[in-house]
Amino acid sequence: RKEVEQDPGPFNVPEGATVAFNCTYSNSASQSFFWYRQDCRKEPKLLMSVYSSGNEDGRFTAQLNRASQYISLLIRDSKLSDSATYLCAVNKADSWGKFQFGAGTQVVVTP
Amino acid sequence: EAQVTQNPRYLITVTGKKLTVTCSQNMNHEYMSWYRQDPGLGLRQIYYSMNVEVTDKGDVPEGYKVSRKEKRNFPLILESPSPNQTSLYFCASSLKFARLAGGDEQFFGPGTRLTVL
């Protein structure tokens, strides 16, 4: 079993709709969580860090569920420009420099 | 402009021919890291460095070497490349490796597409 898992999708979303997806992690000691966006095999770019209390940035909301060991990303009022692959990243608590990424969830926003 | 640069961007080589992929950042970041990305596997960490002369293995270090002699540079060395090292490689850096309870934002380079024949 992979240590960080994501539904690969694609999630086909009509423009203006809401889409949400999760990322599960297996190391219960993990402390830091991130969502990155990646366009067409270009470099990943940080979308948002995920804090224990959850956080929101415009149309994007990230949540952390420690009990069930997953993080989630919700995109409201989807735009065509939101079409991308979304990668989750988890930092290992016992080795601060180590990061593990999920394989990504593809989102396709359609007109 | 704050950035992470990688060279070369594309490389086709043959098995066993030593190569180096350079990575440089101009943001005075302490932390740097190398990843490879393969279809269906996501980004896998090869090596990372938390400061000059401090490097450590990620999840897939076999067949790779790194060095961190200067803060800005973190080259990835393949002493004897093999076809299973054909991949898309990303270098990343962040201001520091940990911030309070978590890690810091990583800035990624544009990637190096390597093919080993």
XYZ file of C-alpha atoms in Angstrom:
228
model
C 0.000 0.000 0.000
C 1.283 3.465 -0.893
C 1.920 5.803 2.022
C 0.059 8.675 0.358
C -2.851 7.833 -1.907
C -5.129 9.836 -4.136
C -7.993 9.022 -6.475
C -6.437 9.636 -9.897
C -9.748 10.819 -11.396
C -10.411 12.454 -13.724
C -13.069 14.451 -11.963
C -15.101 16.068 -14.718
C -16.697 19.188 -13.291
C -19.042 21.640 -14.989
C -17.918 25.224 -14.786
C -19.336 26.835 -11.668
C -19.803 23.575 -9.796
C -18.084 22.376 -6.640
C -15.643 19.486 -6.553
C -13.953 17.845 -3.618
C -11.444 15.067 -3.295
C -9.296 13.471 -0.646
C -5.787 12.294 -0.022
C -5.146 9.548 2.501
C -1.883 9.020 4.339
C -0.721 6.052 6.333
C 1.794 7.573 8.768
C -0.192 8.737 11.770
C 2.807 10.772 12.965
C 2.736 13.025 9.896
C 2.629 16.680 10.832
C 2.614 18.814 7.713
C 0.292 18.636 4.765
C 0.140 20.501 1.504
C -1.808 20.732 -1.716
C 0.099 21.458 -4.925
C -1.213 22.129 -8.375
C 0.533 20.735 -11.438
C -0.271 21.625 -15.037
C 0.653 19.219 -17.838
C 3.898 17.838 -16.348
C 5.130 21.315 -15.500
C 6.540 22.034 -12.090
C 4.200 21.684 -9.107
C 3.168 24.933 -7.462
C 1.957 25.241 -3.906
C -1.780 25.769 -3.715
C -2.086 25.801 0.042
C -0.747 24.372 3.242
C -3.262 22.406 5.294
C -3.573 23.339 8.945
C -5.234 21.402 11.723
C -8.084 23.861 11.941
C -8.647 23.793 8.208
C -8.046 26.763 5.988
C -9.594 28.603 3.117
C -8.108 30.625 0.309
C -10.713 32.155 -1.931
C -12.581 29.337 -3.643
C -10.316 26.671 -2.180
C -10.828 25.004 1.184
C -8.508 22.453 2.715
C -9.336 20.236 5.660
C -7.354 17.794 7.757
C -8.953 14.776 9.386
C -6.337 13.233 11.664
C -8.627 10.540 13.035
C -9.238 9.102 9.584
C -5.852 10.197 8.233
C -6.830 12.157 5.216
C -6.751 15.685 3.883
C -9.303 17.117 1.538
C -9.490 19.873 -1.018
C -12.711 21.532 -2.058
C -12.966 23.866 -5.022
C -16.058 26.053 -5.240
C -17.356 27.846 -8.314
C -14.929 25.944 -10.541
C -13.238 27.841 -13.346
C -11.873 26.441 -16.578
C -8.444 27.477 -15.330
C -8.798 25.106 -12.370
C -8.262 22.180 -14.738
C -5.049 20.602 -13.501
C -3.661 17.745 -11.468
C -3.717 18.298 -7.735
C -0.978 16.676 -5.690
C -1.035 16.217 -1.967
C 2.216 16.194 -0.015
C 2.915 14.938 3.458
C 5.972 15.681 5.539
C 7.207 12.850 7.735
C 7.294 13.823 11.381
C 10.254 11.623 12.203
C 12.327 13.108 9.405
C 11.525 16.737 8.741
C 13.270 16.907 5.409
C 11.363 13.983 3.932
C 8.281 14.567 1.851
C 5.936 12.124 0.206
C 3.597 13.056 -2.593
C 0.465 11.419 -3.847
C 0.230 10.519 -7.523
C -2.287 13.286 -8.077
C -5.976 13.811 -8.795
C -6.859 15.127 -12.230
C -9.619 17.723 -12.401
C -11.165 18.710 -15.718
C -13.520 21.671 -15.675
C -15.831 21.735 -18.663
C -17.778 24.705 -20.120
C 13.407 37.138 -10.256
C 13.236 34.500 -7.516
C 13.575 31.120 -9.112
C 14.926 27.605 -9.160
C 16.769 26.720 -12.345
C 17.685 23.313 -13.686
C 19.983 22.324 -16.521
C 19.681 20.688 -18.871
C 15.941 20.749 -19.430
C 16.062 17.755 -21.763
C 18.691 15.061 -22.018
C 18.960 11.826 -23.947
C 21.919 9.686 -22.987
C 23.108 6.108 -23.047
C 23.476 3.552 -20.306
C 26.581 4.025 -18.198
C 27.531 7.519 -19.296
C 27.906 9.678 -16.192
C 25.819 12.797 -16.101
C 25.041 15.704 -13.812
C 21.839 17.692 -13.612
C 22.414 21.071 -12.053
C 20.019 22.888 -9.758
C 20.439 26.430 -8.557
C 18.259 28.759 -6.497
C 18.666 32.477 -5.928
C 16.452 32.790 -2.853
C 19.038 31.967 -0.187
C 17.013 28.886 0.739
C 18.426 26.444 3.253
C 16.510 23.398 2.090
C 16.814 21.759 -1.308
C 15.511 18.487 -2.641
C 15.421 16.291 -5.726
C 12.374 14.347 -6.936
C 11.598 12.118 -9.829
C 8.137 11.844 -11.326
C 6.905 8.778 -13.147
C 3.396 8.089 -14.471
C 1.147 6.670 -11.801
C 3.793 6.994 -9.095
C 3.766 10.699 -8.413
C 6.759 12.569 -7.109
C 9.280 10.467 -5.250
C 12.022 12.073 -3.243
C 15.572 11.105 -4.164
C 17.759 13.180 -1.842
C 17.394 16.305 0.196
C 19.654 18.782 1.886
C 18.842 20.850 4.923
C 21.880 23.076 4.558
C 25.393 23.234 3.139
C 27.223 19.927 3.566
C 24.085 18.300 5.032
C 22.398 15.787 2.751
C 20.204 12.774 3.356
C 18.418 10.063 1.438
C 14.837 10.271 0.349
C 12.757 7.271 -0.635
C 14.547 6.375 -3.885
C 18.265 7.263 -3.573
C 19.713 4.213 -5.322
C 21.780 5.120 -8.363
C 22.024 8.813 -7.485
C 24.481 11.056 -5.689
C 24.216 14.650 -4.583
C 26.434 17.292 -3.074
C 25.773 20.611 -1.368
C 28.988 22.578 -1.315
C 27.282 25.936 -1.687
C 23.917 27.081 -0.470
C 22.577 27.929 -3.906
C 23.549 24.740 -5.777
C 22.431 21.146 -5.389
C 23.551 19.001 -8.341
C 22.187 15.523 -8.969
C 24.743 13.034 -10.228
C 24.032 9.783 -12.023
C 27.323 7.903 -12.025
C 26.133 5.097 -14.294
C 22.662 5.835 -15.624
C 20.352 2.982 -16.482
C 17.090 2.906 -18.467
C 15.037 2.692 -15.260
C 16.262 6.184 -14.417
C 14.392 7.567 -17.415
C 12.087 10.063 -15.751
C 11.087 13.671 -15.183
C 13.274 15.205 -12.485
C 12.406 18.178 -10.325
C 14.593 20.155 -7.992
C 12.913 22.123 -5.212
C 13.944 24.515 -2.480
C 12.403 26.103 0.565
C 13.478 28.764 3.001
C 13.940 26.236 5.757
C 12.993 22.639 6.209
C 10.627 23.135 9.070
C 8.476 25.948 10.340
C 6.836 25.561 13.717
C 4.998 22.268 13.391
C 5.351 21.911 9.677
C 7.457 22.131 6.574
C 7.744 25.203 4.435
C 6.598 25.920 0.932
C 8.747 24.268 -1.699
C 9.521 26.107 -4.927
C 10.126 23.783 -7.832
C 12.394 24.114 -10.816
C 10.995 23.628 -14.332
C 12.035 20.001 -14.533
C 14.567 17.942 -16.474
C 13.299 15.258 -18.790
C 15.890 12.492 -18.900
C 15.903 9.530 -21.252
C 18.467 6.773 -20.789
C 18.780 4.431 -23.750
